[in-house]
Tab-separated table of C-alpha atoms and ligand atoms in Angstrom:
chain	number	residue	atom	x	y	z
S	1	MET	CA	19.177	9.637	8.299
S	2	ASN	CA	17.013	12.407	6.950
S	3	GLU	CA	16.447	10.837	3.562
S	4	PRO	CA	12.817	9.974	2.880
S	5	MET	CA	11.520	6.457	3.384
S	6	LEU	CA	10.826	6.142	-0.339
S	7	LYS	CA	11.911	8.336	-3.213
S	8	VAL	CA	10.910	7.685	-6.801
S	9	SER	CA	12.385	9.661	-9.703
S	10	GLY	CA	11.525	9.358	-13.372
S	11	LEU	CA	9.725	6.027	-13.085
S	12	ASN	CA	8.484	4.644	-16.398
S	13	ALA	CA	6.810	1.255	-16.701
S	14	PHE	CA	5.609	-0.944	-19.510
S	15	TYR	CA	3.464	-4.009	-20.098
S	16	GLY	CA	5.026	-5.494	-23.201
S	17	ARG	CA	5.072	-2.630	-25.663
S	18	ALA	CA	2.413	-0.597	-23.863
S	19	HIS	CA	3.919	2.367	-22.037
S	20	ILE	CA	1.881	2.700	-18.792
S	21	LEU	CA	3.753	5.033	-16.380
S	22	PHE	CA	5.424	8.254	-17.508
S	23	ASP	CA	8.196	9.919	-15.482
S	24	ILE	CA	6.600	9.424	-12.071
S	25	ASP	CA	8.248	11.347	-9.219
S	26	LEU	CA	7.009	10.781	-5.697
S	27	GLU	CA	8.156	10.600	-2.108
S	28	VAL	CA	6.955	9.077	1.134
S	29	GLY	CA	8.502	10.598	4.266
S	30	ARG	CA	9.229	8.639	7.417
S	31	GLY	CA	6.001	8.003	9.281
S	32	GLU	CA	3.947	9.617	6.548
S	33	VAL	CA	0.715	8.288	5.018
S	34	VAL	CA	0.555	9.260	1.355
S	35	ALA	CA	-2.392	8.583	-0.952
S	36	LEU	CA	-1.849	7.626	-4.571
S	37	MET	CA	-5.137	8.526	-6.195
S	38	GLY	CA	-6.741	8.272	-9.619
S	39	ARG	CA	-9.567	6.572	-11.472
S	40	ASN	CA	-9.632	2.939	-12.557
S	41	GLY	CA	-6.817	2.310	-15.002
S	42	ALA	CA	-4.839	5.421	-14.009
S	43	GLY	CA	-1.795	3.347	-13.033
S	44	LYS	CA	-1.983	3.025	-9.239
S	45	SER	CA	-1.470	-0.742	-9.087
S	46	THR	CA	1.188	-0.605	-11.799
S	47	THR	CA	3.108	1.948	-9.728
S	48	MET	CA	3.016	-0.329	-6.683
S	49	LYS	CA	4.061	-3.384	-8.670
S	50	ALA	CA	6.912	-1.409	-10.207
S	51	LEU	CA	8.091	-0.277	-6.749
S	52	MET	CA	8.077	-3.902	-5.540
S	53	GLY	CA	10.155	-5.039	-8.527
S	54	LEU	CA	7.252	-7.014	-9.973
S	55	LEU	CA	7.331	-5.510	-13.470
S	56	PRO	CA	9.811	-6.923	-15.930
S	57	ARG	CA	10.159	-3.645	-17.820
S	58	LYS	CA	10.679	-0.355	-16.056
S	59	GLN	CA	13.078	2.589	-15.952
S	60	GLY	CA	13.872	5.161	-13.315
S	61	LEU	CA	15.360	5.455	-9.848
S	62	VAL	CA	13.706	4.050	-6.721
S	63	THR	CA	15.453	4.534	-3.403
S	64	PHE	CA	14.223	2.939	-0.182
S	65	ARG	CA	15.763	4.292	3.040
S	66	GLY	CA	18.569	5.680	0.923
S	67	ALA	CA	19.367	2.409	-0.901
S	68	ASP	CA	18.887	2.053	-4.632
S	69	ILE	CA	16.364	-0.767	-5.130
S	70	SER	CA	15.569	0.037	-8.771
S	71	THR	CA	16.877	-3.239	-10.146
S	72	LEU	CA	16.363	-5.595	-7.190
S	73	PRO	CA	14.042	-8.622	-7.416
S	74	PRO	CA	10.835	-8.615	-5.331
S	75	TYR	CA	12.057	-10.996	-2.609
S	76	ARG	CA	15.081	-8.761	-1.885
S	77	ILE	CA	12.871	-5.669	-1.692
S	78	ALA	CA	10.492	-7.485	0.669
S	79	ARG	CA	13.406	-8.572	2.870
S	80	MET	CA	14.600	-4.989	3.127
S	81	GLY	CA	11.299	-4.146	4.802
S	82	MET	CA	8.933	-3.012	2.082
S	83	GLY	CA	5.545	-4.688	2.496
S	84	PHE	CA	2.918	-4.960	-0.233
S	85	VAL	CA	-0.793	-5.733	0.077
S	86	PRO	CA	-1.991	-6.259	-3.504
S	87	GLU	CA	-5.519	-5.389	-4.571
S	88	ASP	CA	-6.509	-9.026	-5.118
S	89	ARG	CA	-5.801	-9.773	-1.414
S	90	ARG	CA	-4.743	-13.374	-1.673
S	91	VAL	CA	-4.889	-15.253	1.601
S	92	PHE	CA	-3.750	-18.881	1.650
S	93	SER	CA	-7.195	-20.446	1.524
S	94	ASP	CA	-6.242	-23.840	2.967
S	95	LEU	CA	-4.211	-22.346	5.839
S	96	THR	CA	-5.678	-21.037	9.089
S	97	VAL	CA	-5.522	-17.418	10.219
S	98	MET	CA	-2.551	-18.246	12.478
S	99	GLU	CA	-0.771	-20.185	9.721
S	100	ASN	CA	-1.305	-17.296	7.314
S	101	LEU	CA	0.301	-14.971	9.846
S	102	ASP	CA	3.256	-17.339	10.324
S	103	ALA	CA	3.795	-17.332	6.570
S	104	GLY	CA	4.486	-13.600	6.696
S	105	ARG	CA	6.911	-13.675	9.616
S	106	GLN	CA	10.266	-11.900	9.225
S	107	PRO	CA	12.823	-10.904	11.867
S	108	PRO	CA	12.194	-7.583	13.663
S	109	ARG	CA	14.015	-4.487	12.383
S	110	ASP	CA	15.581	-1.943	14.703
S	111	GLY	CA	13.501	1.204	14.543
S	112	ALA	CA	10.563	-0.311	12.629
S	113	PRO	CA	7.295	-1.187	14.388
S	114	ARG	CA	7.252	-4.796	15.629
S	115	TRP	CA	4.246	-7.058	15.240
S	116	THR	CA	3.060	-10.262	16.874
S	117	PRO	CA	-0.222	-12.128	16.358
S	118	ASP	CA	-1.441	-10.816	19.758
S	119	LYS	CA	-0.745	-7.223	18.805
S	120	LEU	CA	-2.453	-7.725	15.447
S	121	PHE	CA	-5.477	-9.298	17.145
S	122	ARG	CA	-5.829	-6.134	19.237
S	123	LEU	CA	-5.849	-4.170	15.987
S	124	PHE	CA	-8.289	-6.594	14.316
S	125	PRO	CA	-10.423	-8.153	17.070
S	126	ASN	CA	-12.409	-10.168	14.473
S	127	LEU	CA	-9.269	-12.093	13.548
S	128	GLY	CA	-8.502	-12.738	17.213
S	129	GLU	CA	-11.817	-14.554	17.489
S	130	MET	CA	-10.959	-16.995	14.692
S	131	PRO	CA	-7.267	-17.970	14.835
S	132	GLY	CA	-8.101	-21.491	13.607
S	133	ARG	CA	-10.441	-20.440	10.781
S	134	LEU	CA	-9.385	-21.437	7.253
S	135	GLY	CA	-8.753	-18.612	4.794
S	136	SER	CA	-11.396	-20.066	2.475
S	137	GLN	CA	-14.049	-19.662	5.190
S	138	MET	CA	-13.551	-15.952	5.779
S	139	SER	CA	-15.521	-13.013	4.431
S	140	GLY	CA	-13.920	-10.571	2.000
S	141	GLY	CA	-13.381	-8.014	4.747
S	142	GLU	CA	-11.806	-10.583	7.064
S	143	GLN	CA	-9.508	-11.717	4.267
S	144	GLN	CA	-8.536	-8.102	3.700
S	145	MET	CA	-7.600	-7.739	7.375
S	146	LEU	CA	-5.664	-10.989	7.230
S	147	THR	CA	-3.580	-9.964	4.208
S	148	VAL	CA	-2.721	-6.665	5.888
S	149	SER	CA	-1.828	-8.534	9.096
S	150	ARG	CA	0.279	-11.086	7.258
S	151	THR	CA	2.241	-8.256	5.641
S	152	LEU	CA	2.733	-6.579	9.028
S	153	MET	CA	4.180	-9.850	10.402
S	154	GLY	CA	7.182	-9.009	8.204
S	155	ASN	CA	7.803	-5.946	10.455
S	156	PRO	CA	8.064	-3.596	7.465
S	157	TRP	CA	9.220	0.013	7.425
S	158	LEU	CA	6.857	0.886	4.631
S	159	VAL	CA	3.665	-0.748	3.411
S	160	LEU	CA	2.149	-0.329	-0.032
S	161	LEU	CA	-1.611	-0.786	0.407
S	162	ASP	CA	-3.471	-1.204	-2.873
S	163	GLU	CA	-7.080	0.007	-2.518
S	164	PRO	CA	-7.874	-1.415	0.925
S	165	SER	CA	-11.362	0.110	0.865
S	166	GLU	CA	-12.309	-1.313	-2.531
S	167	GLY	CA	-15.197	-3.780	-2.549
S	168	VAL	CA	-15.530	-4.214	1.225
S	169	ALA	CA	-18.571	-3.408	3.352
S	170	PRO	CA	-18.839	0.131	4.822
S	171	VAL	CA	-18.276	-1.140	8.366
S	172	ILE	CA	-15.009	-2.736	7.223
S	173	VAL	CA	-14.016	0.469	5.411
S	174	GLU	CA	-14.318	2.284	8.721
S	175	GLN	CA	-12.182	-0.358	10.429
S	176	MET	CA	-9.631	-0.026	7.632
S	177	ALA	CA	-9.409	3.735	8.194
S	178	ASN	CA	-8.940	3.248	11.947
S	179	MET	CA	-6.370	0.549	11.280
S	180	ILE	CA	-4.340	2.862	9.012
S	181	LEU	CA	-4.401	5.618	11.642
S	182	GLU	CA	-3.232	3.113	14.247
S	183	LEU	CA	-0.388	1.970	11.973
S	184	LYS	CA	0.611	5.604	11.510
S	185	ARG	CA	0.690	6.064	15.292
S	186	GLU	CA	3.038	3.077	15.455
S	187	GLY	CA	5.375	4.967	13.119
S	188	LEU	CA	4.778	2.950	9.954
S	189	SER	CA	5.104	4.719	6.595
S	190	ILE	CA	2.295	3.980	4.153
S	191	LEU	CA	1.657	4.500	0.464
S	192	LEU	CA	-2.040	3.956	-0.054
S	193	SER	CA	-3.725	3.593	-3.414
S	194	GLU	CA	-7.244	4.977	-3.280
S	195	GLN	CA	-9.996	6.371	-5.499
S	196	ASN	CA	-12.156	7.742	-2.743
S	197	LEU	CA	-11.251	11.253	-1.590
S	198	HIS	CA	-13.232	10.909	1.626
S	199	PHE	CA	-11.361	7.772	2.670
S	200	ALA	CA	-8.005	9.221	1.614
S	201	GLY	CA	-8.794	12.373	3.592
S	202	LEU	CA	-9.469	10.417	6.784
S	203	VAL	CA	-6.020	8.889	6.870
S	204	SER	CA	-3.530	10.640	4.568
S	205	ASP	CA	-1.121	13.528	5.002
S	206	ARG	CA	-0.615	14.165	1.295
S	207	ALA	CA	-1.848	12.938	-2.057
S	208	TYR	CA	-0.678	12.422	-5.595
S	209	VAL	CA	-3.232	12.066	-8.371
S	210	LEU	CA	-2.469	9.901	-11.386
S	211	GLU	CA	-4.170	10.092	-14.745
S	212	LYS	CA	-3.173	7.882	-17.679
S	213	GLY	CA	0.142	7.172	-16.020
S	214	HIS	CA	1.056	10.822	-15.363
S	215	ILE	CA	1.109	12.605	-12.001
S	216	ARG	CA	-1.371	15.473	-12.419
S	217	PHE	CA	-1.544	16.727	-8.847
S	218	SER	CA	0.659	16.690	-5.796
S	219	GLY	CA	-0.267	18.400	-2.543
S	220	THR	CA	-2.125	18.102	0.718
S	221	ILE	CA	-5.520	16.431	0.886
S	222	ASP	CA	-7.012	19.809	1.862
S	223	GLU	CA	-5.591	21.395	-1.269
S	224	LEU	CA	-7.026	18.578	-3.354
S	225	ALA	CA	-10.414	18.792	-1.634
S	226	LYS	CA	-10.575	22.528	-2.423
S	227	ASP	CA	-9.446	22.108	-6.039
S	228	GLU	CA	-12.748	21.310	-7.696
S	229	ALA	CA	-11.317	21.439	-11.223
S	230	ALA	CA	-8.649	18.883	-10.335
S	231	ARG	CA	-11.199	16.588	-8.701
S	232	ARG	CA	-13.528	16.786	-11.691
S	233	ALA	CA	-10.759	16.182	-14.184
S	234	TRP	CA	-8.913	13.332	-12.498
S	235	LEU	CA	-11.106	11.793	-9.815
S	236	SER	CA	-14.603	10.366	-9.941
S	237	VAL	CA	-16.430	13.130	-8.106
J	1	ADP	N1	-1.133	-7.125	-17.032
J	1	ADP	C1	-1.404	-6.066	-17.830
J	1	ADP	N2	-1.125	-6.103	-19.153
J	1	ADP	C2	-1.366	-5.043	-19.954
J	1	ADP	N3	-1.906	-3.878	-19.535
J	1	ADP	C3	-2.208	-3.789	-18.232
J	1	ADP	C4	-1.980	-4.864	-17.313
J	1	ADP	N4	-2.389	-4.469	-16.079
J	1	ADP	C5	-2.851	-3.198	-16.222
J	1	ADP	N5	-2.746	-2.795	-17.510
J	1	ADP	C6	-3.106	-1.465	-18.026
J	1	ADP	O1	-2.305	-0.494	-17.353
J	1	ADP	C7	-3.055	0.671	-17.075
J	1	ADP	C8	-2.969	0.966	-15.582
J	1	ADP	O2	-3.611	-0.068	-14.867
J	1	ADP	P1	-3.569	-0.169	-13.270
J	1	ADP	O3	-2.203	0.154	-12.810
J	1	ADP	O4	-4.134	-1.481	-12.911
J	1	ADP	O5	-4.551	1.021	-12.869
J	1	ADP	P2	-5.277	1.319	-11.465
J	1	ADP	O6	-4.655	0.453	-10.443
J	1	ADP	O7	-5.065	2.780	-11.229
J	1	ADP	O8	-6.732	1.012	-11.678
J	1	ADP	C9	-4.474	0.411	-17.579
J	1	ADP	O9	-4.585	1.003	-18.849
J	1	ADP	C10	-4.529	-1.100	-17.675
J	1	ADP	O10	-5.414	-1.486	-18.687
J	2	MG	MG1	-5.537	-0.973	-9.195
């Protein structure tokens, strides 16, 4: 059982005839938080969609807990315990907080962290104060917390988090960072897409940097923080 949680080898992905990802290799170890970094359009979201089986055209090998999931449809991948929080954080707007959570419920998995609404409300006290609130009546930050919580209700082994800090207020960003650290303490493995080196540095063990669909850097966050040339070339600052 020493294989990594997720191992990706030679992943290529396409939208129609446009070739978007080129020979991506990456790994997420058990219990590890790994940042997938890069500017807008670098291919972060495409990588996550490809891992979840959401792209019709891709090549390469993806193994999840040792099983080849390269050609499985999204619902099978989700049922195996890979959770995905997409960047457009879609809550069900005419369902309540509690109903949204119920929609994400899956049976517990031996060895994976287990979640209940009560446990999630301890993680996100704001949500605990509004279990009957409709999705449509929540702020962007609250919706972000709810989509993360709904995904956790599936008791996943691994969560793909697509830019959780994007477009939310600074106070929510801080809560997001604390939430990710708490999930790590629970033993969850996380692949986090992120543009912001500061945020990535607060929560991640390692980072990959994408540019134009190629991995340009792989190493620890400290190594990336010290590598000014790499940051200038492939990140915003
Ligand atoms: N549905 C789509 N159809 C065609 N091209 C797309 C589509 N979605 C994204 N792209 C292109 O794929 C590239 C990578 O995009 P994306 O993965 O969304 O980047 P990131 O998440 O890093 O900002 C960009 O050049 C983008 O324009
Ligand atoms: Mg994106």
